[in-house]
Short mmCIF file of C-alpha atoms in Angstrom, two decimals:
data_model
loop_
_atom_site.label_atom_id
_atom_site.label_comp_id
_atom_site.label_asym_id
_atom_site.label_seq_id
_atom_site.Cartn_x
_atom_site.Cartn_y
_atom_site.Cartn_z
CA MET A 1 173.39 180.65 187.98
CA LYS A 2 173.96 182.97 185.04
CA LEU A 3 171.23 183.33 182.44
CA HIS A 4 173.29 183.84 179.29
CA CYS A 5 173.73 180.13 178.55
CA LEU A 6 170.21 179.36 179.72
CA GLY A 7 168.99 181.89 177.17
CA ARG A 8 171.06 180.20 174.49
CA LEU A 9 169.66 176.85 175.57
CA LEU A 10 166.08 178.09 175.31
CA ASN A 11 166.77 179.70 171.93
CA TRP A 12 168.42 176.49 170.77
CA PHE A 13 165.34 174.56 171.93
CA ALA A 14 163.02 176.87 170.03
CA ARG A 15 165.07 176.51 166.83
CA TYR A 16 166.20 172.90 167.03
CA GLN A 17 163.45 171.40 169.17
CA ALA A 18 164.85 168.08 170.40
CA PHE A 19 168.53 168.89 169.98
CA ALA A 20 168.42 171.54 172.67
CA ILE A 21 168.85 169.53 175.82
CA VAL A 22 172.48 168.49 175.85
CA ALA A 23 174.21 168.28 179.18
CA SER A 24 177.35 170.02 178.01
CA CYS A 25 175.57 173.35 177.52
CA VAL A 26 176.55 174.07 181.10
CA LEU A 27 175.83 177.28 182.98
CA LEU A 28 179.22 178.85 183.61
CA ALA A 29 181.00 182.06 184.78
CA ASP A 30 184.44 183.58 185.43
CA PRO A 31 186.06 182.09 188.58
CA LEU A 32 188.33 185.12 188.76
CA ASN A 33 185.41 187.55 188.55
CA ALA A 34 182.11 186.21 189.83
CA ALA A 35 180.27 189.27 188.52
CA SER A 36 181.33 188.56 184.93
CA GLU A 37 178.49 188.17 182.46
CA LYS A 38 180.52 185.84 180.25
CA PRO A 39 182.24 182.56 181.05
CA GLN A 40 186.04 182.70 181.21
CA VAL A 41 187.86 180.67 178.58
CA TYR A 42 191.35 179.29 179.22
CA THR A 43 193.85 177.47 177.08
CA GLY A 44 196.79 175.44 178.30
CA THR A 45 197.88 171.90 179.07
CA ILE A 46 197.08 168.88 181.16
CA GLY A 47 200.36 167.03 181.12
CA ALA A 48 201.54 167.12 177.52
CA GLU A 49 198.01 167.42 176.08
CA SER A 50 196.63 170.79 174.89
CA VAL A 51 193.20 171.71 176.30
CA VAL A 52 190.61 174.50 176.19
CA VAL A 53 188.53 175.21 179.30
CA GLU A 54 185.36 177.21 179.99
CA LEU A 55 184.49 178.10 183.61
CA ASP A 56 181.64 179.99 185.21
CA GLY A 57 181.06 180.72 188.87
CA SER A 58 178.43 182.17 191.14
CA GLY A 59 179.73 182.81 194.66
CA GLY A 60 181.91 179.86 195.58
CA ASP A 61 180.32 177.37 193.15
CA VAL A 62 181.88 176.75 189.77
CA THR A 63 180.65 174.75 186.79
CA GLY A 64 182.41 174.28 183.49
CA ARG A 65 183.66 172.06 180.73
CA TYR A 66 186.88 171.39 178.87
CA PHE A 67 188.14 169.44 175.91
CA TYR A 68 191.43 167.96 174.73
CA ARG A 69 192.32 169.40 171.34
CA LYS A 70 193.16 165.88 170.25
CA HIS A 71 189.59 164.65 170.77
CA ARG A 72 187.44 167.86 171.04
CA LEU A 73 184.72 166.11 173.10
CA ASP A 74 183.31 168.03 176.08
CA ILE A 75 184.07 166.88 179.64
CA GLY A 76 181.81 168.52 182.21
CA LEU A 77 183.22 170.02 185.43
CA ARG A 78 181.75 171.04 188.76
CA GLY A 79 183.46 172.38 191.87
CA THR A 80 184.05 175.19 194.35
CA TRP A 81 186.39 178.04 195.22
CA GLN A 82 187.79 178.12 198.75
CA ASP A 83 190.04 181.12 199.31
CA ASP A 84 192.73 180.83 196.62
CA ARG A 85 192.03 177.20 195.79
CA LEU A 86 189.73 175.83 193.07
CA THR A 87 188.66 172.17 193.26
CA LEU A 88 186.88 170.63 190.27
CA LYS A 89 185.56 167.17 189.46
CA ALA A 90 184.68 165.58 186.12
CA GLU A 91 181.69 163.41 187.02
CA THR A 92 181.80 161.19 183.92
CA THR A 93 185.52 160.36 184.10
CA GLY A 94 186.16 160.60 187.84
CA ASP A 95 189.11 162.97 187.32
CA ARG A 96 189.73 165.66 189.96
CA LEU A 97 191.54 168.97 189.52
CA THR A 98 193.13 171.05 192.26
CA LEU A 99 194.17 174.54 191.04
CA ARG A 100 195.41 177.86 192.38
CA ARG A 101 195.62 181.34 190.87
CA THR A 102 198.91 182.12 189.18
CA GLY A 103 198.66 185.71 187.97
CA LYS A 104 195.69 185.72 185.59
CA GLY A 105 195.90 182.00 185.03
CA LEU A 106 195.45 178.75 186.95
CA SER A 107 197.86 175.94 187.69
CA GLY A 108 197.91 172.76 189.76
CA SER A 109 197.25 169.12 189.03
CA LEU A 110 194.71 166.61 187.75
CA THR A 111 194.33 163.33 189.60
CA THR A 112 192.86 160.53 187.51
CA LYS A 113 190.44 157.92 188.76
CA ALA A 114 193.44 155.60 188.94
CA THR A 115 195.18 158.18 191.29
CA ARG A 116 197.72 159.26 188.69
CA ARG A 117 198.70 162.96 189.14
CA ILE A 118 199.26 165.13 186.03
CA PRO A 119 200.43 168.79 186.06
CA VAL A 120 197.99 171.48 184.84
CA THR A 121 198.72 174.98 183.52
CA TRP A 122 196.02 177.27 182.08
CA SER A 123 196.03 180.89 180.96
CA PRO A 124 193.13 183.14 179.82
CA LEU A 125 192.28 183.07 176.12
CA GLY A 126 191.85 186.45 174.39
CA ALA A 127 188.47 187.43 172.96
CA ASN A 128 189.75 187.01 169.39
CA GLY A 129 190.77 183.42 170.00
CA GLY A 130 194.46 184.20 170.13
CA GLY A 131 197.19 183.13 167.76
CA PRO A 132 196.26 181.21 164.61
CA ASN A 133 192.90 180.04 165.97
CA THR A 134 190.86 182.96 164.65
CA LEU A 135 187.08 182.96 164.97
CA ARG A 136 185.22 181.23 162.15
CA ALA A 137 182.99 183.51 160.11
CA ASP A 138 180.54 180.65 159.46
CA LEU A 139 179.90 180.10 163.18
CA ALA A 140 178.19 183.34 164.11
CA GLY A 141 176.38 182.94 167.41
CA HIS A 142 178.76 180.32 168.78
CA SER A 143 180.83 181.06 171.87
CA LEU A 144 184.59 181.58 171.97
CA TYR A 145 184.92 178.12 173.51
CA GLU A 146 182.90 176.53 170.68
CA HIS A 147 184.97 178.36 168.05
CA GLN A 148 188.07 176.84 169.64
CA GLN A 149 186.43 173.44 169.61
CA LEU A 150 185.97 173.65 165.83
CA ALA A 151 189.17 175.55 165.00
CA ASP A 152 191.51 173.94 162.46
CA LEU A 153 189.05 171.15 161.61
CA ALA A 154 188.60 170.42 157.91
CA LEU A 155 186.01 168.58 155.85
CA VAL A 156 186.89 165.70 153.52
CA ALA A 157 185.12 165.47 150.16
CA GLY A 158 183.36 162.28 149.11
CA ASP A 159 182.37 161.09 145.66
CA VAL A 160 179.79 162.84 143.51
CA ARG A 161 176.42 161.07 143.32
CA GLN A 162 173.33 161.69 141.22
CA ASP A 163 169.80 162.40 142.41
CA GLY A 164 167.73 162.60 139.25
CA THR A 165 169.13 165.51 137.22
CA ARG A 166 170.98 166.97 140.23
CA SER A 167 174.45 166.02 141.43
CA LEU A 168 175.44 165.92 145.09
CA ARG A 169 178.66 165.47 147.02
CA ASP A 170 178.93 164.31 150.64
CA TRP A 171 181.45 166.00 152.94
CA ARG A 172 182.73 164.36 156.14
CA GLU A 173 184.27 165.81 159.28
CA PRO A 174 186.68 163.00 160.29
CA LEU A 175 186.83 163.49 164.07
CA SER A 176 183.08 163.37 164.69
CA GLY A 177 182.26 161.39 161.56
CA ILE A 178 179.39 163.79 160.75
CA ILE A 179 178.51 163.69 157.02
CA HIS A 180 176.44 166.26 155.14
CA PHE A 181 175.74 166.81 151.46
CA ARG A 182 176.24 169.81 149.18
CA ILE A 183 174.47 170.34 145.85
CA GLU A 184 176.92 170.64 142.96
CA SER A 185 174.59 171.08 139.99
CA GLY A 186 170.96 171.22 138.94
CA TYR A 187 170.08 174.76 140.06
CA PRO A 188 171.30 178.25 139.03
CA PRO A 189 174.80 179.09 140.44
CA PRO A 190 173.59 181.97 142.67
CA VAL A 191 170.96 179.65 144.19
CA LEU A 192 173.51 176.87 144.73
CA GLU A 193 175.87 179.30 146.43
CA LYS A 194 173.18 180.43 148.86
CA ILE A 195 171.81 176.97 149.67
CA ASN A 196 175.26 175.43 150.04
CA ALA A 197 176.32 178.21 152.42
CA ALA A 198 173.37 177.25 154.63
CA LEU A 199 174.25 173.55 154.32
CA GLU A 200 177.82 174.37 155.38
CA ARG A 201 176.54 176.22 158.44
CA HIS A 202 174.19 173.37 159.33
CA HIS A 203 177.06 170.90 158.98
CA TRP A 204 179.28 172.73 161.50
CA GLU A 205 176.34 173.18 163.89
CA ARG A 206 175.85 169.41 163.94
CA VAL A 207 179.57 168.79 164.44
CA SER A 208 179.48 171.24 167.36
CA GLN A 209 176.48 169.44 168.85
CA TRP A 210 178.32 166.12 168.56
CA PHE A 211 181.27 167.50 170.55
CA THR A 212 179.10 169.14 173.22
CA CYS A 213 177.05 166.00 173.93
CA GLU A 214 179.20 164.26 176.54
CA GLY A 215 178.19 160.67 177.09
CA TYR A 216 178.55 158.65 180.27
CA GLY A 217 182.06 157.40 180.89
CA GLY A 218 183.59 160.15 178.74
CA GLU A 219 182.38 158.65 175.46
CA PRO A 220 180.37 160.58 172.81
CA GLY A 221 176.69 160.77 173.72
CA MET A 222 175.40 161.44 170.20
CA GLU A 223 174.50 158.03 168.79
CA ILE A 224 172.99 159.10 165.44
CA SER A 225 173.30 162.46 163.72
CA GLU A 226 172.52 162.43 160.01
CA SER A 227 170.52 164.03 157.20
CA ARG A 228 167.49 162.19 155.84
CA SER A 229 164.42 162.57 153.60
CA LEU A 230 166.12 164.65 150.91
CA TYR A 231 163.71 166.32 148.48
CA LEU A 232 165.13 168.02 145.37
CA GLY A 233 162.30 169.57 143.36
CA ASP A 234 162.09 172.20 140.66
CA ASP A 235 160.67 174.69 143.15
CA LEU A 236 161.84 173.51 146.56
CA VAL A 237 164.79 171.82 148.24
CA SER A 238 164.13 170.16 151.59
CA TYR A 239 165.77 167.72 153.99
CA VAL A 240 165.60 166.56 157.62
CA TRP A 241 168.35 166.26 160.22
CA PHE A 242 167.70 163.41 162.65
CA ALA A 243 169.59 162.80 165.89
CA ASN A 244 169.44 160.25 168.69
CA TRP A 245 171.46 160.91 171.85
CA SER A 246 172.06 160.11 175.50
CA CYS A 247 174.01 163.03 176.95
CA ALA A 248 175.40 163.00 180.48
CA GLY A 249 173.08 164.86 182.85
CA THR A 250 169.87 164.03 180.98
CA ALA A 251 167.38 161.65 182.55
CA HIS A 252 166.74 159.53 179.46
CA PRO A 253 167.99 158.93 175.94
CA ASP A 254 166.14 161.12 173.46
CA PHE A 255 165.67 161.79 169.75
CA GLY A 256 164.38 164.50 167.44
CA SER A 257 164.43 165.95 163.95
CA GLN A 258 164.79 169.38 162.37
CA GLY A 259 163.62 170.12 158.84
CA TYR A 260 165.06 172.68 156.42
CA THR A 261 163.39 173.91 153.22
CA PHE A 262 164.70 176.33 150.58
CA ASP A 263 163.15 178.15 147.64
CA ALA A 264 164.90 176.59 144.63
CA HIS A 265 164.49 179.81 142.62
CA THR A 266 166.07 182.20 145.12
CA GLY A 267 167.94 180.04 147.65
CA ARG A 268 166.00 181.62 150.51
CA GLU A 269 165.33 179.40 153.51
CA LEU A 270 161.58 179.17 154.05
CA ALA A 271 159.53 179.33 157.22
CA LEU A 272 156.52 177.13 157.89
CA GLU A 273 154.24 180.12 157.26
CA ASP A 274 155.62 180.31 153.71
CA MET A 275 154.26 176.82 153.09
CA LEU A 276 151.07 176.84 155.15
CA TYR A 277 149.45 180.02 156.43
CA PHE A 278 145.89 180.21 157.73
CA GLY A 279 145.88 183.89 158.68
CA GLY A 280 143.98 186.56 156.80
CA GLY A 281 146.56 189.36 157.16
CA PRO A 282 150.35 189.58 157.02
CA VAL A 283 152.37 186.83 158.71
CA PRO A 284 153.37 187.91 162.25
CA ALA A 285 157.09 188.36 162.85
CA ALA A 286 158.71 185.13 164.02
CA ASP A 287 159.10 184.84 167.80
CA SER A 288 156.80 187.82 168.39
CA SER A 289 153.87 187.57 170.82
CA ALA A 290 151.49 187.76 167.83
CA TRP A 291 153.33 184.85 166.17
CA TYR A 292 153.10 182.68 169.27
CA ALA A 293 149.42 183.55 169.62
CA TYR A 294 148.80 182.70 165.94
CA ARG A 295 150.52 179.33 166.27
CA ARG A 296 148.70 178.42 169.48
CA GLU A 297 145.22 179.86 168.89
CA PHE A 298 144.79 179.70 165.12
CA PHE A 299 147.37 177.51 163.36
CA ALA A 300 147.28 174.44 165.62
CA PRO A 301 143.44 174.18 165.83
CA ARG A 302 143.21 174.53 162.04
CA VAL A 303 145.77 171.74 161.59
CA VAL A 304 143.64 169.51 163.83
CA THR A 305 140.56 170.34 161.71
CA LEU A 306 142.40 169.68 158.47
CA PHE A 307 143.90 166.37 159.63
CA GLY A 308 140.48 165.39 160.97
CA GLN A 309 139.13 165.73 157.42
CA LEU A 310 142.12 164.07 155.74
CA TYR A 311 142.90 161.30 158.24
CA PRO A 312 139.82 160.65 160.42
CA GLU A 313 140.97 157.18 161.53
CA GLU A 314 144.50 158.25 162.46
CA MET A 315 143.21 161.25 164.39
CA ARG A 316 141.10 159.12 166.74
CA PRO A 317 142.82 158.88 170.17
CA GLY A 318 144.29 155.43 170.73
CA GLY A 319 143.27 153.18 173.57
CA GLY A 320 145.59 151.66 176.15
CA GLU A 321 146.59 151.78 179.78
CA GLU A 322 150.01 153.37 179.25
CA PRO A 323 150.37 157.11 178.41
CA GLN A 324 152.37 156.31 175.27
CA ASP A 325 149.42 154.29 173.96
CA GLU A 326 147.07 157.28 174.11
CA CYS A 327 148.29 159.37 171.21
CA ASP A 328 145.71 162.14 171.13
CA TYR A 329 146.41 163.98 167.88
CA THR A 330 143.23 166.02 168.39
CA ASP A 331 145.06 167.93 171.13
CA SER A 332 146.03 171.11 169.30
CA SER A 333 149.00 171.75 171.62
CA VAL A 334 150.98 168.95 169.96
CA TRP A 335 150.80 170.78 166.62
CA ASP A 336 151.60 174.40 167.53
CA PHE A 337 155.35 174.04 166.92
CA PRO A 338 155.73 170.90 164.79
CA SER A 339 158.79 169.72 162.96
CA TRP A 340 158.20 170.00 159.23
CA HIS A 341 159.68 169.33 155.81
CA VAL A 342 158.61 168.86 152.20
CA THR A 343 157.97 165.46 150.64
CA HIS A 344 156.86 164.35 147.19
CA GLU A 345 153.31 164.08 148.57
CA GLY A 346 153.22 167.52 150.21
CA LEU A 347 154.11 169.07 153.56
CA TYR A 348 154.94 166.79 156.48
CA LEU A 349 154.14 168.03 160.01
CA GLY A 350 155.53 166.16 163.00
CA ALA A 351 153.58 166.34 166.27
CA TYR A 352 155.57 166.91 169.47
CA PHE A 353 154.41 165.29 172.73
CA ALA A 354 155.50 165.49 176.36
CA ARG A 355 158.26 163.17 177.56
CA ALA A 356 156.01 160.27 178.66
CA GLN A 357 154.38 160.16 175.22
CA ARG A 358 157.38 160.67 172.99
CA PRO A 359 156.61 157.43 171.09
CA CYS A 360 153.63 159.39 169.69
CA ASP A 361 155.99 161.98 168.13
CA GLU A 362 156.17 162.46 164.37
CA PRO A 363 153.63 159.92 163.05
CA ASP A 364 154.32 158.67 159.53
CA TRP A 365 150.91 159.67 158.11
CA SER A 366 150.70 163.42 158.89
CA VAL A 367 151.28 164.86 155.40
CA ILE A 368 149.26 167.78 154.04
CA PRO A 369 148.86 167.31 150.27
CA TRP A 370 150.24 169.97 147.93
CA LYS A 371 146.79 171.20 146.96
CA HIS A 372 146.19 172.46 150.52
CA LEU A 373 149.39 174.51 150.73
CA THR A 374 149.85 178.25 150.32
CA TRP A 375 153.40 178.33 148.90
CA ARG A 376 153.70 180.35 145.72
CA LYS A 377 156.58 180.91 143.33
CA PRO A 378 158.48 184.20 143.64
CA ALA A 379 156.95 187.33 142.14
CA ALA A 380 159.78 187.55 139.62
CA LEU A 381 158.70 184.22 138.13
CA ALA A 382 155.03 185.06 138.37
CA ALA A 383 155.69 188.14 136.24
CA ASN A 384 156.62 185.85 133.37
CA ARG A 385 153.31 184.01 133.49
CA PRO A 386 150.30 185.06 131.39
CA VAL A 387 148.41 187.92 132.98
CA LEU A 388 145.38 186.69 134.92
CA ARG A 389 142.28 187.31 132.85
CA HIS A 390 139.27 189.04 134.32
CA GLU A 391 137.05 186.42 132.68
CA ILE A 392 137.56 184.14 135.68
CA LEU A 393 135.45 183.08 138.66
CA HIS A 394 137.50 183.40 141.87
CA PHE A 395 136.99 181.51 145.13
CA GLY A 396 139.69 182.15 147.75
CA GLU A 397 142.99 181.42 146.00
CA LEU A 398 141.27 179.37 143.28
CA SER A 399 140.31 180.43 139.77
CA PHE A 400 137.65 178.72 137.65
CA GLY A 401 137.35 179.17 133.90
CA PRO A 402 134.63 178.03 131.49
CA SER A 403 136.09 174.51 131.21
CA ASP A 404 135.73 174.10 134.99
CA ILE A 405 131.97 174.79 134.91
CA GLU A 406 129.72 171.79 134.39
CA TYR A 407 126.40 173.61 134.75
CA LEU A 408 125.02 176.91 136.01
CA SER A 409 121.34 177.01 136.97
CA GLN A 410 118.91 179.52 138.45
CA ASN A 411 116.77 177.97 141.21
CA ILE A 412 114.67 178.76 144.29
CA ASP A 413 115.98 177.74 147.74
CA ASP A 414 113.95 176.20 150.62
CA GLN A 415 112.91 179.63 151.88
CA GLY A 416 111.69 180.83 148.52
CA PHE A 417 114.65 183.03 147.58
CA PRO A 418 116.20 182.95 144.11
CA VAL A 419 119.72 181.41 144.02
CA LEU A 420 122.35 180.49 141.47
CA ASP A 421 123.86 177.00 141.62
CA ILE A 422 127.22 176.34 139.96
CA ALA A 423 128.25 172.68 139.51
CA LEU A 424 131.93 172.07 138.81
CA GLN A 425 133.76 169.47 136.75
CA PRO A 426 135.56 166.65 138.71
CA ASP A 427 139.05 168.22 138.68
CA ALA A 428 137.70 171.59 139.79
CA THR A 429 135.64 169.81 142.47
CA GLN A 430 138.83 168.34 143.98
CA ARG A 431 140.55 171.73 143.98
CA LEU A 432 137.52 173.34 145.62
CA GLN A 433 137.41 170.70 148.35
CA ALA A 434 141.11 171.20 149.13
CA GLU A 435 140.73 174.97 149.28
CA THR A 436 137.71 174.79 151.57
CA PHE A 437 139.65 172.54 153.98
CA ARG A 438 142.30 175.25 154.16
CA LEU A 439 139.84 178.13 154.54
CA LEU A 440 137.48 176.61 157.12
CA ASN A 441 136.03 179.12 159.60
CA THR A 442 137.16 182.13 157.57
CA ASP A 443 135.28 184.62 155.40
CA VAL A 444 135.57 183.71 151.72
CA THR A 445 134.57 185.83 148.73
CA LEU A 446 133.26 184.53 145.44
CA ALA A 447 134.06 187.07 142.73
CA LEU A 448 133.74 187.37 138.98
CA GLY A 449 137.00 188.98 137.88
CA THR A 450 137.36 191.96 140.22
CA THR A 451 133.64 192.11 141.03
CA PRO A 452 132.67 190.38 144.32
CA PHE A 453 129.38 188.48 144.27
CA VAL A 454 129.11 186.79 147.68
CA SER A 455 131.19 186.88 150.88
CA ALA A 456 130.36 184.43 153.66
CA ARG A 457 131.85 182.42 156.54
CA LEU A 458 132.95 178.95 155.40
CA VAL A 459 131.82 176.52 158.13
CA GLU A 460 132.30 173.16 156.41
CA PRO A 461 134.22 171.75 153.42
CA ILE A 462 132.51 171.76 150.03
CA ALA A 463 132.97 168.17 148.91
CA GLU A 464 130.43 167.82 146.06
CA GLY A 465 131.69 170.60 143.82
CA LYS A 466 128.57 172.75 144.05
CA LEU A 467 128.62 176.48 144.79
CA ARG A 468 125.40 178.29 145.68
CA LEU A 469 125.08 182.08 145.33
CA GLY A 470 122.31 183.29 147.60
CA GLY A 471 121.55 185.93 150.18
CA GLY A 472 118.10 187.37 149.60
CA PHE A 473 118.56 188.27 145.93
CA SER A 474 115.53 189.26 143.92
CA LEU A 475 114.62 187.21 140.88
CA VAL A 476 115.92 189.99 138.63
CA GLU A 477 119.21 190.27 140.54
CA ALA A 478 119.81 186.51 140.41
CA ARG A 479 119.00 186.45 136.68
CA ASP A 480 121.33 189.39 135.98
CA MET A 481 124.20 187.70 137.86
CA ALA A 482 123.62 184.49 135.93
CA ARG A 483 123.73 186.34 132.60
CA GLN A 484 126.88 188.20 133.65
CA ILE A 485 128.62 184.90 134.44
CA ILE A 486 127.44 183.37 131.16
CA CYS A 487 128.85 186.26 129.17
CA THR A 488 132.06 186.77 131.17
CA LEU A 489 133.03 183.08 131.13
CA HIS A 490 131.70 182.56 127.57
CA LEU A 491 129.58 179.59 128.63
CA SER A 492 127.97 177.51 125.92
CA ALA A 493 124.20 176.94 125.82
CA ASP A 494 124.53 173.43 127.28
CA GLN A 495 126.33 174.81 130.36
CA TYR A 496 123.41 176.76 131.83
CA GLY A 497 119.67 176.68 132.38
CA PRO A 498 116.84 177.38 132.19
CA PRO A 499 117.07 178.30 128.49
CA SER A 500 115.33 181.59 129.18
CA LEU A 501 118.65 182.88 130.61
CA SER A 502 119.76 183.31 126.99
CA ASN A 503 117.13 186.03 126.50
CA ASP A 504 118.46 189.57 126.57
CA LEU A 505 122.08 188.52 127.20
CA PRO A 506 124.45 191.53 127.42
CA CYS A 507 126.63 189.76 124.86
CA LYS A 508 126.24 188.01 121.55
CA LEU A 509 125.37 184.31 121.78
CA ASP A 510 127.15 181.76 119.61
CA LYS A 511 125.41 178.44 120.20
CA ARG A 512 128.46 176.47 119.13
CA GLN A 513 131.09 178.35 121.11
CA GLY A 514 129.11 180.10 123.81
CA ALA A 515 128.44 183.74 124.54
CA LYS A 516 130.59 186.42 122.87
#
């Protein structure tokens, strides 16, 4: 068994999760040269019908697939070489082929299940596709056989429809019936060009998957293949492709979804780490050992912690005698490589369970609200924003100004050390709680402008909107920090206490407007 198609299958699984296991991604090789690293592709006829064939062999065993150009749907083959004779059988149709070498090609006959004999003539197809069927530039990564399967197909335009201020048009491939949208207006032309090029590529990938999923009895095995959950925002464009299939050679029918998200300012397709990243350093390169380790050891456990705070009831393992009734969403392994897409509420993550528990997949509640996410607008846009002032209190990615402070007070903690307590206004309290969910079990610094005050490990969410600055400060040090905050944030006299903090301020005090 050659590994080149197995590698493609595994790569397909990693990228398209549930779409990977289709029976027609067969493991093939050249029957004329068993040492060949690539399957041999033939073109020719069965009777009067034009066909394309892909064969792969290891020793005397041969596996393969072929399609009639009229229908394009894969038909799987399996057989053996014996001397100069190749015998193949199509399991789903019952057809049998008996072929012999004729120069570089093959010829013989196909016997149908009804015992009708039809002549067969095949010849090798050149690497460039031969004749007018040139390789498609938008199908990079597809095999020569798959290029032939999609050659000469065209998309049919549907009517324009509106989605808010954006206009869309659906395009349909008639043979498979696969429909996919393109965005016609609502974003800058360079962005539209880039996103629509990706949508075009996705469209042909789904058409190719439809053709390669052979059903039982020779019928298509792909039952549903369609885009859903479209999100068109000012900053992001996102959608989901959902499929449901029963391909020949698979044990059970199956289903799955793949999300796609784009930056609406640049057209760049985003990775999950662009939207939600828990690491402290740079994002590891995708598919690297560090990336897999991050997903497994850091990302997934943090998702479990976050969902435990957001959805405590839903995260409780269900009861029941059957495996599918025991949806344990506290198992971090179901979250390490989730499906994901953007919704109006935030970022949706879809858990992925083993076969027996597939009904637990992709629960409808697992949305991380926007306030917990790490996505930021591009630097080019950020450059047009007002420059961040130094008169700001920073906590993680958050910034608090004077209007966010309800009250600052100097106190003594339970062990007799001076501390500063900062109580926040309700809106700032909500932002702080969201940020502490995201930063749990990491070191967080509280800084005034560019001056760090306290750095400590965050071990639980801060839900009441109260920050305490402590750490063995002297009374003078705590008082000096309080006065620095009062002056830097221009707090008014009713925003701090005790009143003695106003003595010897390093700034001028205006009782109506705060410190100057």
